[in-house]
Coordinates of C-alpha atoms in Angstrom, one line a residue:
M9 CA 30.7 -68.1 37.0
K10 CA 32.5 -69.1 33.9
L11 CA 35.9 -69.9 35.2
L12 CA 38.1 -68.1 32.2
L13 CA 41.3 -68.3 33.4
A14 CA 40.7 -72.0 34.1
T15 CA 39.9 -72.4 30.6
A16 CA 42.7 -70.1 29.6
L17 CA 45.0 -72.4 31.0
L18 CA 43.0 -76.2 30.0
G19 CA 42.8 -74.4 26.7
V20 CA 46.7 -73.7 25.8
A21 CA 47.8 -76.6 27.7
L22 CA 47.7 -78.0 24.1
I23 CA 50.6 -76.3 22.9
P24 CA 54.2 -77.5 21.3
A25 CA 57.4 -78.0 24.0
Q26 CA 59.5 -77.9 21.5
A27 CA 59.2 -79.5 17.7
L28 CA 62.3 -79.6 15.8
A29 CA 63.0 -82.3 13.5
S30 CA 65.4 -83.8 15.9
S31 CA 63.7 -86.5 17.5
P32 CA 64.9 -86.1 21.3
F33 CA 62.1 -83.2 21.6
D34 CA 59.6 -85.8 20.6
G35 CA 57.3 -87.2 23.4
T36 CA 54.9 -86.0 26.0
W37 CA 55.4 -82.8 27.9
K38 CA 53.4 -81.3 31.8
I39 CA 52.8 -78.5 32.6
N40 CA 53.9 -77.0 35.8
V41 CA 50.6 -75.8 37.3
S42 CA 52.8 -74.2 40.2
S43 CA 54.5 -72.7 38.2
A44 CA 52.1 -70.8 36.2
N45 CA 52.4 -66.8 36.5
M46 CA 48.5 -65.7 36.2
P47 CA 47.3 -63.0 34.1
K48 CA 47.4 -59.3 36.1
K49 CA 44.1 -58.0 34.4
P50 CA 41.2 -59.3 37.0
D51 CA 38.1 -61.2 35.2
V52 CA 34.9 -59.2 36.5
F53 CA 31.6 -60.6 37.4
V54 CA 28.7 -59.1 38.8
L55 CA 25.9 -60.7 40.6
K56 CA 22.9 -58.4 41.8
D57 CA 19.3 -57.9 41.8
G58 CA 18.7 -61.6 40.7
M59 CA 20.9 -60.9 37.2
Y60 CA 24.6 -62.2 36.6
T61 CA 26.8 -60.6 34.4
C62 CA 30.2 -61.8 32.9
Q63 CA 31.8 -58.8 32.2
T64 CA 35.0 -60.1 30.9
C65 CA 33.8 -63.3 29.0
A66 CA 34.3 -63.3 25.1
P67 CA 31.6 -61.8 24.6
G68 CA 29.9 -60.6 27.6
Y69 CA 26.6 -61.7 28.7
T70 CA 23.8 -61.1 31.1
V71 CA 21.7 -63.8 32.6
K72 CA 18.8 -64.5 34.9
A73 CA 20.5 -66.1 38.1
D74 CA 17.6 -68.3 38.5
G75 CA 19.5 -71.9 38.2
T76 CA 17.4 -72.3 35.0
D77 CA 19.5 -72.1 31.4
Q78 CA 19.7 -69.0 30.1
A79 CA 20.9 -68.7 26.2
V80 CA 24.0 -66.9 25.3
S81 CA 25.7 -66.4 21.7
G82 CA 29.3 -66.1 20.7
H83 CA 30.7 -69.0 22.6
P84 CA 31.9 -72.0 20.8
Y85 CA 31.9 -74.1 23.6
Y86 CA 28.5 -73.4 25.2
D87 CA 25.0 -72.0 24.1
T88 CA 23.3 -71.9 27.7
V89 CA 24.1 -71.0 31.0
A90 CA 22.6 -71.7 34.4
I91 CA 23.8 -69.6 37.4
K92 CA 22.1 -71.2 40.9
V93 CA 22.6 -68.8 43.9
V94 CA 23.7 -71.5 46.9
D95 CA 24.0 -68.8 49.4
D96 CA 25.0 -65.3 50.1
H97 CA 28.9 -66.6 49.5
T98 CA 28.2 -69.4 46.8
I99 CA 27.1 -69.8 43.8
Q100 CA 27.1 -72.9 40.7
E101 CA 27.2 -72.6 37.2
T102 CA 26.3 -75.4 34.5
D103 CA 27.2 -74.8 31.1
K104 CA 25.6 -76.6 28.5
K105 CA 26.0 -76.9 24.4
A106 CA 23.2 -78.3 22.4
G107 CA 21.6 -80.0 25.4
K108 CA 24.6 -81.3 26.8
T109 CA 26.5 -80.5 29.8
V110 CA 29.9 -79.2 29.3
T111 CA 31.0 -77.4 32.3
T112 CA 30.0 -77.3 36.1
S113 CA 31.6 -75.3 38.8
T114 CA 31.2 -74.1 42.0
V115 CA 32.4 -70.2 43.6
T116 CA 32.7 -69.7 46.9
A117 CA 33.4 -66.4 48.4
S118 CA 35.2 -66.3 52.1
K119 CA 33.3 -64.5 54.7
D120 CA 35.2 -61.5 54.3
G121 CA 34.9 -61.5 50.9
K122 CA 38.8 -60.8 49.8
T123 CA 39.3 -64.3 48.3
A124 CA 37.4 -67.4 46.9
T125 CA 37.9 -70.7 46.1
F126 CA 36.5 -72.7 42.5
E127 CA 36.3 -76.3 41.5
F128 CA 35.0 -77.1 38.4
A129 CA 34.9 -80.0 35.4
D130 CA 34.8 -78.9 31.9
S131 CA 34.7 -81.1 28.8
S132 CA 33.6 -78.4 26.3
N133 CA 36.4 -78.8 24.5
T134 CA 37.1 -82.3 25.2
N135 CA 36.4 -85.8 23.6
A136 CA 37.2 -87.7 26.4
A137 CA 37.0 -87.3 30.3
P138 CA 36.2 -83.6 31.7
V139 CA 39.4 -82.0 33.1
T140 CA 38.9 -81.2 36.5
G141 CA 40.5 -78.8 39.0
K142 CA 40.4 -76.5 41.9
G143 CA 42.0 -73.3 43.0
E144 CA 42.1 -69.5 44.2
S145 CA 41.1 -66.3 43.5
K146 CA 41.8 -62.7 45.1
L147 CA 39.7 -60.1 45.0
I148 CA 41.0 -57.0 43.5
A149 CA 37.9 -54.5 43.3
A150 CA 34.7 -54.9 44.9
G151 CA 31.4 -55.3 43.1
P152 CA 28.6 -52.7 43.6
T153 CA 26.7 -51.9 46.5
G154 CA 24.4 -54.6 47.5
S155 CA 25.4 -57.3 44.9
H156 CA 26.2 -60.9 46.0
A157 CA 30.0 -61.2 47.1
I158 CA 31.3 -63.1 44.2
S159 CA 30.5 -59.5 42.4
G160 CA 34.0 -57.7 41.7
S161 CA 37.2 -57.9 40.0
W162 CA 39.2 -61.2 40.4
I163 CA 42.6 -62.8 39.6
T164 CA 43.5 -66.0 39.9
T165 CA 46.2 -67.1 42.8
S166 CA 46.9 -70.3 42.3
F167 CA 45.1 -74.2 41.6
S168 CA 45.3 -76.2 44.2
S169 CA 45.0 -79.3 41.8
L170 CA 44.5 -79.8 38.0
S171 CA 44.0 -83.4 36.6
D172 CA 46.6 -84.3 34.3
N173 CA 44.7 -85.1 30.8
G174 CA 43.9 -80.9 30.9
V175 CA 47.8 -80.2 31.3
T176 CA 50.0 -83.1 29.1
V177 CA 50.2 -83.2 25.2
T178 CA 52.1 -85.6 22.9
Y179 CA 54.1 -84.3 19.9
K180 CA 56.0 -86.3 17.5
T181 CA 58.0 -84.8 14.6
D182 CA 58.7 -86.2 11.0
G183 CA 61.2 -83.6 8.7
D184 CA 59.3 -80.4 8.7
M185 CA 56.3 -82.0 10.0
M186 CA 54.9 -81.9 13.5
M187 CA 52.0 -83.9 14.6
M188 CA 50.1 -83.2 18.3
S189 CA 47.7 -85.5 20.3
S190 CA 46.3 -84.7 23.7
P191 CA 44.5 -87.0 25.7
T192 CA 41.6 -84.8 25.4
G193 CA 41.2 -85.6 21.8
Q194 CA 42.9 -82.5 20.1
S195 CA 45.1 -83.0 17.5
Y196 CA 46.9 -81.3 14.4
T197 CA 49.5 -82.2 11.6
A198 CA 51.5 -79.2 10.8
K199 CA 54.5 -77.8 9.0
L200 CA 57.4 -75.8 11.3
D201 CA 57.1 -73.0 8.9
G202 CA 54.3 -71.1 9.7
T203 CA 51.7 -72.6 7.2
E204 CA 48.1 -72.8 8.6
A205 CA 46.7 -76.3 9.2
P206 CA 43.7 -77.6 10.5
Y207 CA 42.8 -77.9 14.2
K208 CA 41.0 -81.3 15.1
G209 CA 38.8 -81.5 17.9
D210 CA 38.4 -78.0 19.7
P211 CA 35.3 -76.1 18.6
G212 CA 37.2 -72.7 19.6
I213 CA 40.0 -73.2 17.7
T214 CA 39.7 -73.6 13.4
T215 CA 43.3 -73.4 12.5
V216 CA 47.0 -73.6 14.1
S217 CA 50.5 -72.3 12.2
V218 CA 54.1 -73.4 13.8
K219 CA 57.0 -71.4 13.4
K220 CA 60.7 -71.9 14.1
I221 CA 62.0 -68.8 15.2
N222 CA 65.5 -70.1 16.2
A223 CA 66.8 -73.6 17.4
D224 CA 65.2 -73.3 20.8
T225 CA 61.8 -71.5 19.9
L226 CA 58.4 -71.9 18.3
M227 CA 55.8 -69.7 17.8
E228 CA 52.4 -71.2 17.7
T229 CA 49.1 -68.8 16.4
D230 CA 45.6 -70.7 17.4
K231 CA 43.1 -68.9 14.9
R232 CA 39.2 -69.2 15.1
G233 CA 38.3 -68.4 11.6
D234 CA 40.3 -65.2 10.7
K235 CA 40.3 -64.3 14.4
V236 CA 43.8 -64.8 16.6
V237 CA 42.7 -66.6 19.5
G238 CA 46.0 -67.2 21.3
T239 CA 49.9 -66.6 20.2
I240 CA 52.6 -69.5 22.4
R241 CA 56.1 -68.7 22.6
T242 CA 57.7 -71.8 23.8
T243 CA 61.6 -71.7 24.5
V244 CA 63.3 -75.2 25.5
D245 CA 66.4 -75.1 28.1
N246 CA 69.8 -76.3 27.1
T247 CA 68.6 -79.7 28.7
G248 CA 65.8 -80.6 26.2
T249 CA 63.8 -81.6 29.1
S250 CA 62.2 -78.2 30.6
A251 CA 60.7 -75.3 28.9
T252 CA 59.4 -71.9 29.1
V253 CA 56.1 -70.9 27.8
M254 CA 54.3 -67.5 27.4
Y255 CA 50.8 -67.3 26.4
H256 CA 48.7 -64.4 25.2
D257 CA 45.0 -64.5 25.1
G258 CA 43.9 -62.4 21.7
L259 CA 40.5 -62.6 22.6
R260 CA 40.9 -61.0 26.1
N261 CA 44.0 -59.3 25.5
R262 CA 45.7 -60.7 28.8
S263 CA 48.8 -62.8 29.3
M264 CA 50.2 -65.8 31.2
S265 CA 53.6 -67.8 31.4
W266 CA 54.7 -71.2 32.8
T267 CA 57.3 -74.0 32.7
Q268 CA 56.6 -77.5 31.4
K269 CA 58.7 -81.0 31.9
K270 CA 59.2 -83.8 29.3
I271 CA 58.0 -87.2 31.2

């Protein structure tokens, strides 16, 4: 099962907490994972009759669930998916890009099928060590009759752990320019007037623009080609050490929010 919400959280960890010309906002920031308000729209998966479907992937796909690499198209982070059925409540997924493993995950539904736990290691958008994590999801609507226990509509309710390299980012401002770097290898240098600039180190993002809305708020727009991947609105509080972030997933039309601290 591709961990869509986890991927979303990891992907948008690389955003500005605040970047004005004023140097006190420079430094390293870390997401408070426990503060995250997850999207209300569920992810939908169906495993039945030997076939696995991710309906809410962007784009969606259906593959054989026989543990072998199955080709998928339209995904910048992976080009094959392997779904292994471990038992009636557990599956393992391995995603690869050009033959290299980029994501592994295990999802286990509870005995009553109402919740599920997941754990993953994801290097699909990193040039360094994989981002790792664990969490829990809740069933919103059951899957088709006779389908595997992981089938249905699920929302992520919490992360019990998420590695620091996936939730920290460093910024440095110089005049009207902002420079971003992350432990996972992403970076950019962009003007604070909304001008598009190259986004480096992430196969799913090609350009970024950062615009100052007011003294405390920035808006970032990430694109893949001419398509908006996500928008991020970040507002720093009056202490200059905490920020509230609102993220909208432009590909799957869902939103989430969290807070982050300067460390």
